[in-house]
PDB file of C-alpha atoms and ligand atoms in Angstrom:
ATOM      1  CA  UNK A  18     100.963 133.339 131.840  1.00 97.00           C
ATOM      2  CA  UNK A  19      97.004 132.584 131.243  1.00 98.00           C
ATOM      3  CA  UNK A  20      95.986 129.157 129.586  1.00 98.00           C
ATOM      4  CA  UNK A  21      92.617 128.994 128.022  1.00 98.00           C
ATOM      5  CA  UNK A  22      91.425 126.165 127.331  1.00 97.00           C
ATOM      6  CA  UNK A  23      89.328 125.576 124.435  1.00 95.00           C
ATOM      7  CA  UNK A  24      90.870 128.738 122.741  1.00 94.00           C
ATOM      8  CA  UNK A  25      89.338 127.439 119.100  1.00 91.00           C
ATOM      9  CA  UNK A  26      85.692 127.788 120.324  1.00 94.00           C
ATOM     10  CA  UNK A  27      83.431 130.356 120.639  1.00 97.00           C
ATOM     11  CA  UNK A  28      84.278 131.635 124.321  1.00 98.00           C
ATOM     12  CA  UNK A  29      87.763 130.945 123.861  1.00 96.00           C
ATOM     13  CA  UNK A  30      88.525 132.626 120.556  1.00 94.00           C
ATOM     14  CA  UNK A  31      87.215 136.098 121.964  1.00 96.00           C
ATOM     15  CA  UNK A  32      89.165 135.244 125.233  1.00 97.00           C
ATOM     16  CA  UNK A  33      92.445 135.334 123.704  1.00 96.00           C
ATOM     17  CA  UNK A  34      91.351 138.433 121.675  1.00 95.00           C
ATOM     18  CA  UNK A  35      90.724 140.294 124.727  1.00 96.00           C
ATOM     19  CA  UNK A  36      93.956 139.067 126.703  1.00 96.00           C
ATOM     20  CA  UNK A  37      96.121 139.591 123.716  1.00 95.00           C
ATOM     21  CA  UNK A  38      94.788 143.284 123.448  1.00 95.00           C
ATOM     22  CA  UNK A  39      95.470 143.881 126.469  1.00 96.00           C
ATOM     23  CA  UNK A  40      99.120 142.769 126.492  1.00 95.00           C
ATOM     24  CA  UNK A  41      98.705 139.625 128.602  1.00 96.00           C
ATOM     25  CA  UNK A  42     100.637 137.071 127.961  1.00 95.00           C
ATOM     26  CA  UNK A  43      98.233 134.135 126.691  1.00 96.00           C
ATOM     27  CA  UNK A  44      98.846 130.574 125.741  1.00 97.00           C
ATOM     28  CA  UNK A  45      96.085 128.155 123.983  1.00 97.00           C
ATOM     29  CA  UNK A  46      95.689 124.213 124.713  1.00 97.00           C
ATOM     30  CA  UNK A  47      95.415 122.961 121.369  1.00 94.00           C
ATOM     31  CA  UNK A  48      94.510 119.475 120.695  1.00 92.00           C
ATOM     32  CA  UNK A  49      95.908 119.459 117.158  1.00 87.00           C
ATOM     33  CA  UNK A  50      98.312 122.353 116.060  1.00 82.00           C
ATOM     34  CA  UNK A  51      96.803 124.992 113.898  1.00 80.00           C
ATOM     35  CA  UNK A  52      97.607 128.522 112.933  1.00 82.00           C
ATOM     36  CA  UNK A  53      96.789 131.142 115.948  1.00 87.00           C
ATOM     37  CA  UNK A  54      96.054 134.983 116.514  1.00 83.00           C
ATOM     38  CA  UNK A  55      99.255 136.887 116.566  1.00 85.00           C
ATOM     39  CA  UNK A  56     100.821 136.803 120.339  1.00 85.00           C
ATOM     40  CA  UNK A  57      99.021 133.174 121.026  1.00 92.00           C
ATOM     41  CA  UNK A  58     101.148 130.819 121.883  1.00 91.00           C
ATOM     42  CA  UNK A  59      99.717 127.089 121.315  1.00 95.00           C
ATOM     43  CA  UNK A  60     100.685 123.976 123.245  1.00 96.00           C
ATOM     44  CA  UNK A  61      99.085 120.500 122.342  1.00 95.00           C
ATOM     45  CA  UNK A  62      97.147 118.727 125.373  1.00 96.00           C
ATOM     46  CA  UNK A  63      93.629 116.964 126.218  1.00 97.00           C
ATOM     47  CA  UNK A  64      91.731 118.319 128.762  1.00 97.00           C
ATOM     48  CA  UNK A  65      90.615 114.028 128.689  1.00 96.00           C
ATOM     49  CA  UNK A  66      94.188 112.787 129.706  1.00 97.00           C
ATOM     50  CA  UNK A  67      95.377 115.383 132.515  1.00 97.00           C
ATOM     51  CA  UNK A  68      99.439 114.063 132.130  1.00 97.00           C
ATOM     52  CA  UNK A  69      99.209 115.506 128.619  1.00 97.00           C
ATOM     53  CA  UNK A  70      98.766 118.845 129.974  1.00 98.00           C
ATOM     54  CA  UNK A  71     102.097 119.797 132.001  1.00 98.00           C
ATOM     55  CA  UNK A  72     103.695 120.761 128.730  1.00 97.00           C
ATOM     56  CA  UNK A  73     101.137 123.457 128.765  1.00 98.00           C
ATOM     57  CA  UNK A  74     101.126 124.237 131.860  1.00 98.00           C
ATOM     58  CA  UNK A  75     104.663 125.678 132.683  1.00 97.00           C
ATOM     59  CA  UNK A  76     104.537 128.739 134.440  1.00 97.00           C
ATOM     60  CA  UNK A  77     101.068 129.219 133.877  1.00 98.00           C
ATOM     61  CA  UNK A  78      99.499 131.122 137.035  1.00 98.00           C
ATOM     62  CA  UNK A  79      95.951 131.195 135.925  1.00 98.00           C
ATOM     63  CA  UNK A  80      93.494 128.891 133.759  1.00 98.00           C
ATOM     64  CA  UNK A  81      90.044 129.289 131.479  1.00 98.00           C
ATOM     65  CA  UNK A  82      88.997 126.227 132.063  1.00 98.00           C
ATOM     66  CA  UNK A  83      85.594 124.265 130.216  1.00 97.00           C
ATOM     67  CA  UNK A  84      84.106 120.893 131.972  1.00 92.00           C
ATOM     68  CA  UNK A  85      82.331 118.016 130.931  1.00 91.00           C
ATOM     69  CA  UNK A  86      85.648 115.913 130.392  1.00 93.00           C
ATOM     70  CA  UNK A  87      86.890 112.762 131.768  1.00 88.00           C
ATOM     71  CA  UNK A  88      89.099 113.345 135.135  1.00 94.00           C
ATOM     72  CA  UNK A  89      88.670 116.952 135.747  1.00 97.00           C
ATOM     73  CA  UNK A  90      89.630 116.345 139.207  1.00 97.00           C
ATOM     74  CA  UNK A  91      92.643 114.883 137.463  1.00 97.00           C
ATOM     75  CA  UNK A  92      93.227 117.462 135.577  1.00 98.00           C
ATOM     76  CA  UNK A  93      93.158 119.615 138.169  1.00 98.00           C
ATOM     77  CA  UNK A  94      95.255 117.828 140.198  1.00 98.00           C
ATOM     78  CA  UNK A  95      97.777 118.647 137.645  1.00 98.00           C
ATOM     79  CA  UNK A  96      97.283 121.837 137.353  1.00 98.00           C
ATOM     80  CA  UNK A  97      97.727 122.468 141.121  1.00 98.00           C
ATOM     81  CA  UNK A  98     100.990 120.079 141.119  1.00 98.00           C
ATOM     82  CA  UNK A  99     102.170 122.443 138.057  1.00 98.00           C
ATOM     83  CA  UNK A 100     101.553 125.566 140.080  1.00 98.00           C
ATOM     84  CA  UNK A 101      98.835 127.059 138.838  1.00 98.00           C
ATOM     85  CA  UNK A 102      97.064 129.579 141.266  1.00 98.00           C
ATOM     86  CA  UNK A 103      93.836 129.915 140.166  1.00 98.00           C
ATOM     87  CA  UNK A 104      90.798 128.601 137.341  1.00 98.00           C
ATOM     88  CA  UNK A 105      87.918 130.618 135.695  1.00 98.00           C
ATOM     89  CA  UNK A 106      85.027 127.666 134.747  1.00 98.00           C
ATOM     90  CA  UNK A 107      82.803 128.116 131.918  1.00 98.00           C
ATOM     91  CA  UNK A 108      79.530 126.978 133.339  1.00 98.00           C
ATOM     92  CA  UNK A 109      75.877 127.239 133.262  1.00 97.00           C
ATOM     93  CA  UNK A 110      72.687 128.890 134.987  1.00 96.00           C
ATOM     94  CA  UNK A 111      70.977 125.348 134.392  1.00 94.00           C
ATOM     95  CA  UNK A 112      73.842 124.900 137.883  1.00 95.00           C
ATOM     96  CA  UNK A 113      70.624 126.532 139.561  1.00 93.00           C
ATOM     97  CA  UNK A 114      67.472 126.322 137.815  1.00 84.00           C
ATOM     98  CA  UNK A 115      68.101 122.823 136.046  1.00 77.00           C
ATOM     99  CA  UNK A 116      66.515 119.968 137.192  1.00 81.00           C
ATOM    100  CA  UNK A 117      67.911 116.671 138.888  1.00 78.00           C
ATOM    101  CA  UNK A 118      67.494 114.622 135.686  1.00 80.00           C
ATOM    102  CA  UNK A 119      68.783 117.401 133.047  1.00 86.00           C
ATOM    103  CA  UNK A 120      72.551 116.094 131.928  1.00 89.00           C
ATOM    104  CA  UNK A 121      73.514 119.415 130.927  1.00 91.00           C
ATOM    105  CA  UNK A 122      73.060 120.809 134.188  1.00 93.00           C
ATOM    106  CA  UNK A 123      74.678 117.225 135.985  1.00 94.00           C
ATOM    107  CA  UNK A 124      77.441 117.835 134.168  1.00 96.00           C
ATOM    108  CA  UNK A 125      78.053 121.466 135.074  1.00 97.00           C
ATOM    109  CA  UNK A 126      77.616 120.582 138.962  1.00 96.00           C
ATOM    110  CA  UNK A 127      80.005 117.770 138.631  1.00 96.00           C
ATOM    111  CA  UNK A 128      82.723 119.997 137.242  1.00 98.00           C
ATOM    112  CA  UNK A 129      82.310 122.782 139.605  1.00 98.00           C
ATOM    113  CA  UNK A 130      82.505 120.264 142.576  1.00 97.00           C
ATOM    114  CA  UNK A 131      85.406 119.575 141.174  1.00 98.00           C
ATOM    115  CA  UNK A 132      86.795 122.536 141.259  1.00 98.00           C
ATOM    116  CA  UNK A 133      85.777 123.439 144.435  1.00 98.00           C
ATOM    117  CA  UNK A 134      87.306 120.229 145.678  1.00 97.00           C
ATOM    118  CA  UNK A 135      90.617 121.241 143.834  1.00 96.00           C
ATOM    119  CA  UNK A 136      92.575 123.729 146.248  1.00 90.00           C
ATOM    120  CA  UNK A 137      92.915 126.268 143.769  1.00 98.00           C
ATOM    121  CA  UNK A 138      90.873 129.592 144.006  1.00 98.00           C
ATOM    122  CA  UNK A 139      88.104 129.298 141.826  1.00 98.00           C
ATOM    123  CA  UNK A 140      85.642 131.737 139.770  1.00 98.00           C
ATOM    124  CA  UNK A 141      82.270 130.312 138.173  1.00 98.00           C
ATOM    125  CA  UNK A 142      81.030 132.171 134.946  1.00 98.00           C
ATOM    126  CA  UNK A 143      77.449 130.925 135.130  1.00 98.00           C
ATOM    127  CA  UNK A 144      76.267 131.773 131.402  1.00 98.00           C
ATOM    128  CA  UNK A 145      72.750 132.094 130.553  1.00 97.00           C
ATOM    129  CA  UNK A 146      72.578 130.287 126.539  1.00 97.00           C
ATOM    130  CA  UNK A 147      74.588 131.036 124.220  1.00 98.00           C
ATOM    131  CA  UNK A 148      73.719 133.723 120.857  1.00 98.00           C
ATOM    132  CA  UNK A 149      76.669 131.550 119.021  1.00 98.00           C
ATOM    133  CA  UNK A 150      73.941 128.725 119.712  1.00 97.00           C
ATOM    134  CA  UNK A 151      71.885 130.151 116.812  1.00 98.00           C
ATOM    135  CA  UNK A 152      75.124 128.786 114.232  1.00 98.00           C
ATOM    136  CA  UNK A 153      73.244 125.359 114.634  1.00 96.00           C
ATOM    137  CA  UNK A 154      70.715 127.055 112.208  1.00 97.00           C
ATOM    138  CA  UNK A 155      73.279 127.022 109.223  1.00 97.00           C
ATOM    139  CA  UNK A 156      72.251 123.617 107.371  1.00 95.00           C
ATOM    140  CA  UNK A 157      68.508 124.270 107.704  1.00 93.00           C
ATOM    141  CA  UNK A 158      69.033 127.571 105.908  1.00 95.00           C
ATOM    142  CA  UNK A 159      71.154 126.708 103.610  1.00 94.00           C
ATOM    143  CA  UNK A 160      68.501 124.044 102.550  1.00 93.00           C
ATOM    144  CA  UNK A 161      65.887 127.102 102.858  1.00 95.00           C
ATOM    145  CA  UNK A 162      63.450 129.745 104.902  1.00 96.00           C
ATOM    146  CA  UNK A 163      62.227 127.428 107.725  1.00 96.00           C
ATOM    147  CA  UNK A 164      64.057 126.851 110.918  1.00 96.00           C
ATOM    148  CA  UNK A 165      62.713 123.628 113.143  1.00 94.00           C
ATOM    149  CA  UNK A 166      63.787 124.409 116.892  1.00 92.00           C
ATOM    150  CA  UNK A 167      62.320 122.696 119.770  1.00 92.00           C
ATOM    151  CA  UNK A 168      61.604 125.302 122.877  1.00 92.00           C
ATOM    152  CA  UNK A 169      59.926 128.073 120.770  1.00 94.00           C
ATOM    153  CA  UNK A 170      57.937 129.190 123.166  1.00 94.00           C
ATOM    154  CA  UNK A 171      61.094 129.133 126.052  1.00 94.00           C
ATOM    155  CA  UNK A 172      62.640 132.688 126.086  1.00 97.00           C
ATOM    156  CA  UNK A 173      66.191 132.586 126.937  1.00 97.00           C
ATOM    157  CA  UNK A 174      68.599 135.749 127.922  1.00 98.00           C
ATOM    158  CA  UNK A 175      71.258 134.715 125.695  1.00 98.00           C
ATOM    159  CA  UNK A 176      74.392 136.190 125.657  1.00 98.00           C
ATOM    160  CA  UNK A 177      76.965 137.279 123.444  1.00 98.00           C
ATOM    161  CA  UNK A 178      80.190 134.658 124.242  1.00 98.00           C
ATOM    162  CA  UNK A 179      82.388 137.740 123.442  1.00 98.00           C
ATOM    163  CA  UNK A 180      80.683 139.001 127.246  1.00 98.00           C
ATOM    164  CA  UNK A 181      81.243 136.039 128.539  1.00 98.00           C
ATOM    165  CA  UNK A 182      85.038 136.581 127.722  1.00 98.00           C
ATOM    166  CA  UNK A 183      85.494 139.649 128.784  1.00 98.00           C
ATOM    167  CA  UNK A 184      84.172 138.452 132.079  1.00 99.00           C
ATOM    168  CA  UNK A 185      86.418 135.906 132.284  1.00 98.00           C
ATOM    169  CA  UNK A 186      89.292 138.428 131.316  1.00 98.00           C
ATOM    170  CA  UNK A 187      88.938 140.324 134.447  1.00 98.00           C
ATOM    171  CA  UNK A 188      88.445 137.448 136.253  1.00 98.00           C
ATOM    172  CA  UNK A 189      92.072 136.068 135.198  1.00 98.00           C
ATOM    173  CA  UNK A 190      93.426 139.510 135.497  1.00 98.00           C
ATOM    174  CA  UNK A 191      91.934 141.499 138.682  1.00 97.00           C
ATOM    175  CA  UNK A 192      91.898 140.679 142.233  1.00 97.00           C
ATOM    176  CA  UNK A 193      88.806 140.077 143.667  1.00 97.00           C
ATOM    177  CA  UNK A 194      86.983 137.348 142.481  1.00 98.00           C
ATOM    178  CA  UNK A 195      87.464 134.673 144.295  1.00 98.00           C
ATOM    179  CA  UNK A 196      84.961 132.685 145.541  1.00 98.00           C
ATOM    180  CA  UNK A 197      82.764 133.791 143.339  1.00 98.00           C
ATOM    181  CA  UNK A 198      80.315 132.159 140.671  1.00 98.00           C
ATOM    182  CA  UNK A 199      78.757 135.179 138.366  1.00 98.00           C
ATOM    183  CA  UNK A 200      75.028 134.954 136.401  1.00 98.00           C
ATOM    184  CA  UNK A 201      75.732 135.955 133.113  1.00 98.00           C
ATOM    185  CA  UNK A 202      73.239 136.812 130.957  1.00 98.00           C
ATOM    186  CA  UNK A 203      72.631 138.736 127.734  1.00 98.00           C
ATOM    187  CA  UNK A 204      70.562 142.329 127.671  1.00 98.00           C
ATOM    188  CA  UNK A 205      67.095 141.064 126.860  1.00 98.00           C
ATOM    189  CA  UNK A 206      65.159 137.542 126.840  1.00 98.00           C
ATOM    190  CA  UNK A 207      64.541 136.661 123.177  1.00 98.00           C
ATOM    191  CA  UNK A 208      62.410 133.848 121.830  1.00 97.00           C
ATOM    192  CA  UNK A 209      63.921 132.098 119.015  1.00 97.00           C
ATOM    193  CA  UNK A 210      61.389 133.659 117.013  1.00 97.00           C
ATOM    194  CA  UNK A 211      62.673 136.954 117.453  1.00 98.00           C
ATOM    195  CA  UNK A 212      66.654 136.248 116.685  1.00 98.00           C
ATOM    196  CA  UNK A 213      65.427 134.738 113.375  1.00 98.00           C
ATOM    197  CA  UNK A 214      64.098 137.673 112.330  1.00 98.00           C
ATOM    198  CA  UNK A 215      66.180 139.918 113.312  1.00 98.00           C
ATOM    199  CA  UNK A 216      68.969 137.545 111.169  1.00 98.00           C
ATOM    200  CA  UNK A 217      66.213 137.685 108.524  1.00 98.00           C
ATOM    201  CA  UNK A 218      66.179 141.365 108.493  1.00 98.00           C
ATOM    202  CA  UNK A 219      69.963 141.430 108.657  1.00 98.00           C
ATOM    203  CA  UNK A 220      70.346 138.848 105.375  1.00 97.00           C
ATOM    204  CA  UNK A 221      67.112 140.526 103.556  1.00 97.00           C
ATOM    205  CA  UNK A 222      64.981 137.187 104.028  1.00 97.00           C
ATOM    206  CA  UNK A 223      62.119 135.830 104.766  1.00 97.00           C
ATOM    207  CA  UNK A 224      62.393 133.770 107.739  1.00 97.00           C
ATOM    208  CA  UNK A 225      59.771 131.144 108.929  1.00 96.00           C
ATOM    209  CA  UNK A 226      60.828 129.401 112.225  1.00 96.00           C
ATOM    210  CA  UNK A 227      58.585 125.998 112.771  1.00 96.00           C
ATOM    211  CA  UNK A 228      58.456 124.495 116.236  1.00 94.00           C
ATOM    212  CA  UNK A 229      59.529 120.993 117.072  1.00 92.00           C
ATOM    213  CA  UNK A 230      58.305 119.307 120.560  1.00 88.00           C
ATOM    214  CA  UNK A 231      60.168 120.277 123.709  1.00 83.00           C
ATOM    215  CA  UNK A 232      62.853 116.870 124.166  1.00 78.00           C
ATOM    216  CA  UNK A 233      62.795 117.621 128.022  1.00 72.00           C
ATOM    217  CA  UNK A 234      61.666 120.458 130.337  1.00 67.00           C
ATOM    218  CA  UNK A 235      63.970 123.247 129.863  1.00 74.00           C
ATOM    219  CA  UNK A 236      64.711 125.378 132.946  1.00 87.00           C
ATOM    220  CA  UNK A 237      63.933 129.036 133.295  1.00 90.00           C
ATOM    221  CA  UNK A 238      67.028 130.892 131.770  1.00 94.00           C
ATOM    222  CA  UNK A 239      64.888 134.195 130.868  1.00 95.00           C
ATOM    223  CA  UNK A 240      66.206 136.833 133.811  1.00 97.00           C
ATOM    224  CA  UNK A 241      68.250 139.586 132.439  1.00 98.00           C
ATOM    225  CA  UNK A 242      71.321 140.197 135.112  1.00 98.00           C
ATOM    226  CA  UNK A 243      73.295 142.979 135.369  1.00 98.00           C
ATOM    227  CA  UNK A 244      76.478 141.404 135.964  1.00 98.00           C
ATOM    228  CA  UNK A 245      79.075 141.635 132.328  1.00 98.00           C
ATOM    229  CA  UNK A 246      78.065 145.553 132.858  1.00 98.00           C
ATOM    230  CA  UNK A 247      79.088 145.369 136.550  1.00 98.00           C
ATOM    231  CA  UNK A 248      82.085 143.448 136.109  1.00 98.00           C
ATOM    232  CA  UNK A 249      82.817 144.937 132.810  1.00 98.00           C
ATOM    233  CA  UNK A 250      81.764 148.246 132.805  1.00 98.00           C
ATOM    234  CA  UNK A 251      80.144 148.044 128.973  1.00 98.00           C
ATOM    235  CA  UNK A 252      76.616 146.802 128.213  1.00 98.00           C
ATOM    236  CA  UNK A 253      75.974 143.303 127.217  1.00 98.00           C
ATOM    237  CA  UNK A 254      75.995 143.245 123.815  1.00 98.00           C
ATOM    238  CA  UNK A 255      72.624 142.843 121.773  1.00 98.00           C
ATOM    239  CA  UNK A 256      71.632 139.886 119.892  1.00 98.00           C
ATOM    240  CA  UNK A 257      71.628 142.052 117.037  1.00 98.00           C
ATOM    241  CA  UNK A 258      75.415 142.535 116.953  1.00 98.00           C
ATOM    242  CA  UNK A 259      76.470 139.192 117.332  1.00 98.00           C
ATOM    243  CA  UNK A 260      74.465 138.720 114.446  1.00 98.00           C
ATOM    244  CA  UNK A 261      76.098 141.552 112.343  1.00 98.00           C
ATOM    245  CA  UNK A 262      79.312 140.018 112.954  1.00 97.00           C
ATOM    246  CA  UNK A 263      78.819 136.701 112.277  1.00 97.00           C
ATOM    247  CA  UNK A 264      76.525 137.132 109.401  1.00 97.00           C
ATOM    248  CA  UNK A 265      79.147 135.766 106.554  1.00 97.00           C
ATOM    249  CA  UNK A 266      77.987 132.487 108.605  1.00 96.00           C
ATOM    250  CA  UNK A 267      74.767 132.814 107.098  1.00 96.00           C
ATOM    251  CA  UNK A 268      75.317 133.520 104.094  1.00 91.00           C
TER     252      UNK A 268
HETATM  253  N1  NAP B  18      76.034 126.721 124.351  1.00 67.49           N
HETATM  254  C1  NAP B  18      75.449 127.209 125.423  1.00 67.49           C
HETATM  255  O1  NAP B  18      74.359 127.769 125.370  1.00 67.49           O
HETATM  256  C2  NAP B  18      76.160 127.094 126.754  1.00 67.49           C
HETATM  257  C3  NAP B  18      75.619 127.704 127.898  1.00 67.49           C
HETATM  258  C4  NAP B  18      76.324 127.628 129.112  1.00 67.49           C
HETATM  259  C5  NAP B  18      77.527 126.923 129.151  1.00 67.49           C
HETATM  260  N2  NAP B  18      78.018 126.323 128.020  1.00 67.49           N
HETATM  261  C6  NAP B  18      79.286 125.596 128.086  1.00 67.49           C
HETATM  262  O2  NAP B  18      80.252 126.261 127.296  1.00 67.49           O
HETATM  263  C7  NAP B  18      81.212 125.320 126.847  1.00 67.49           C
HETATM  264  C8  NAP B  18      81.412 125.447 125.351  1.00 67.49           C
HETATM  265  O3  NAP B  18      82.013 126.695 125.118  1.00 67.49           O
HETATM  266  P1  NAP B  18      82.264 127.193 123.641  1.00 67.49           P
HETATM  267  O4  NAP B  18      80.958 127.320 122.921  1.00 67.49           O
HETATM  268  O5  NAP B  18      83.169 128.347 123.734  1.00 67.49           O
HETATM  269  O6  NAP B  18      83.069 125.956 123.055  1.00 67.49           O
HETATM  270  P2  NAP B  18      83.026 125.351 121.577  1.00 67.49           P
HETATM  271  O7  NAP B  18      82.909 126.483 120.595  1.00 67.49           O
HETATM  272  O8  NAP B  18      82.035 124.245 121.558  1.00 67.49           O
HETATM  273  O9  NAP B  18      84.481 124.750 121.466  1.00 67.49           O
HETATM  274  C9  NAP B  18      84.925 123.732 122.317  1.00 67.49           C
HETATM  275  C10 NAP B  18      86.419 123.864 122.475  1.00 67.49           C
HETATM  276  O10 NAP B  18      86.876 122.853 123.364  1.00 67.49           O
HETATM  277  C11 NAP B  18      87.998 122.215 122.793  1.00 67.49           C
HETATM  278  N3  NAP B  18      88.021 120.814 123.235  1.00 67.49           N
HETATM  279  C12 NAP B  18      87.084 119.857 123.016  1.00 67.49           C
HETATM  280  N4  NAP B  18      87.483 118.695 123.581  1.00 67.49           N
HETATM  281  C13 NAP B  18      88.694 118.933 124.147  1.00 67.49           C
HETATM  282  C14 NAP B  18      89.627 118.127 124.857  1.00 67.49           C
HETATM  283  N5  NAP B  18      89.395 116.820 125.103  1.00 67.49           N
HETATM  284  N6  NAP B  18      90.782 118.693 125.290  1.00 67.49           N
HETATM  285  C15 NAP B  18      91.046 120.009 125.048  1.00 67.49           C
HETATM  286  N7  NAP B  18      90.193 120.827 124.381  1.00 67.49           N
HETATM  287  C16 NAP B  18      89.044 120.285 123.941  1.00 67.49           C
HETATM  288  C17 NAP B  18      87.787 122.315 121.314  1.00 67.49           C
HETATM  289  O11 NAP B  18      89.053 122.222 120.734  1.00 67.49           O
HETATM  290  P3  NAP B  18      89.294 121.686 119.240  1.00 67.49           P
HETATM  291  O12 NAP B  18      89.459 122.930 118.452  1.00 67.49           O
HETATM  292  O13 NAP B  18      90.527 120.872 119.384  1.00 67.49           O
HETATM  293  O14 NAP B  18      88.095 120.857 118.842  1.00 67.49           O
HETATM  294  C18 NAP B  18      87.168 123.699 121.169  1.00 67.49           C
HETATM  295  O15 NAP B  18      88.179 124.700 121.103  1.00 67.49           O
HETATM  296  C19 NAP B  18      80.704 123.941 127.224  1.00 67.49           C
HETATM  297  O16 NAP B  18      81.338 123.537 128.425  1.00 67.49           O
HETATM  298  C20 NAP B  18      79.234 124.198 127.481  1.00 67.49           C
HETATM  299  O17 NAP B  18      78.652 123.256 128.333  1.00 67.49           O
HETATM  300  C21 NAP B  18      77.372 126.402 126.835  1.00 67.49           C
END
């Protein structure tokens, strides 16, 4: 049995897509029951109070874990009492090119410490920013053409979280990767300018993006790696795509 955590969100969802598909048996921490995909089975917890998790936990072997909460090392002490084998972490590339001060990047060293620290074999998915990022862009376009975003000059390789998931997939499925902490990136670095307009060109608008002032330096998260196709075997899909299936968003 695989638990992955965060299964609502936008790594998770895909995750338990994939594993469904192919026929592993998946369960989702939920922190408030809702409907699920056919196949997921949901079990309430909170990754913030790590007792509240042994219900989901039983006879899971392997975990898709996120960070940033309370006790990880709690929670992972948990998991490890409950017998889990082995945890694939969501984190970042700001892990190596983020600076001292940058919380983002804090916060992802301070939960793969903890993992490290936790006994149980361990995978890192460092992920370059997300395309699933650009859904922050919703209110300012339903209000009209202009996008404000602050790092317009900053080109980012962003990937697709669906890659992401299917990295994680083998990760939770194959031998071999322990030990190991992946770069994942998308196929090409993009400025925002150029994913709003290829969404323009998608929705048939006329897209204006206006630049706000950088809040803090923003570390360089531009190289293209080859790793989902590696690991994966398919190309890292284009921004373009993730676009075309998420465009009811926009609309
Ligand atoms: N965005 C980026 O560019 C980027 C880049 C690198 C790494 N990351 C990392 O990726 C992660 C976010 O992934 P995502 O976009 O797939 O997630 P997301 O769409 O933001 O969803 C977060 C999920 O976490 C669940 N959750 C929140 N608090 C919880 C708690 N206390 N206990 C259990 N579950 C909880 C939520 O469940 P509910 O449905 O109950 O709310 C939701 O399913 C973060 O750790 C972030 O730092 C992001």
């Amino acid at each position: 049995m695989i638990l992955v955590t965060g299964a609502g969100g936008n790594v998770g969802s895909e995750l338990t897509g994939i594993l469904t598909r192919d026929g592993h048996p998946v369960r989702a921490l939920v922190r408030t029951p809702r409907p699920l995909p056919d196949g997921v089975e949901g079990v309430a917890g909170d990754l913030n109070e790590p007792a509240s998790l042994k219900p989901a936990l039983a006879g899971v072997r392997a975990v898709f874990l996120l960070g940033g909460y309370d006790d990880l090392p709690g929670a992972l002490a948990v998991m490890r009492d409950e017998g889990v084998e082995q945890v694939t972490l969501l984190s970042s590339r700001s892990v190596v090119g983020g600076h001292s001060g940058n919380a983002v990047a804090g916060m992802h060293r301070a939960a793969e410490a903890s993992v490290r620290a936790s006994e149980l074999a361990w995978t890192f998915l460092r992920a370059s920013g997300f395309m699933s990022n650009t859904l922050r862009w919703i209110p300012g376009l339903r209000a009209g053409d202009v996008v404000r975003e602050p790092f317009a000059e900053v080109p980012v390789a962003t990937i697709d979280p669906y890659d992401i998931a299917a990295v994680a997939a083998e990760s939770l499925t194959t031998p071999g990767h322990e030990g190991r902490a992946y770069a994942l990136t998308g196929p090409e670095a993009l400025l925002p300018a150029d994913r709003l307009r290829v969404l323009g060109e998608l929705l048939g608008r006329d897209l204006r993006l206006e630049p706000l002032p950088d809040t803090e330096g923003e570390f360089d998260d531009s190289e293209v790696t080859s790793t989902v196709q590696d690991l994966t075997g398919q190309a890292p899909r284009p921004f373009a795509t993730w676009a075309r299936t998420h465009l009811a968003a926009f609309r």
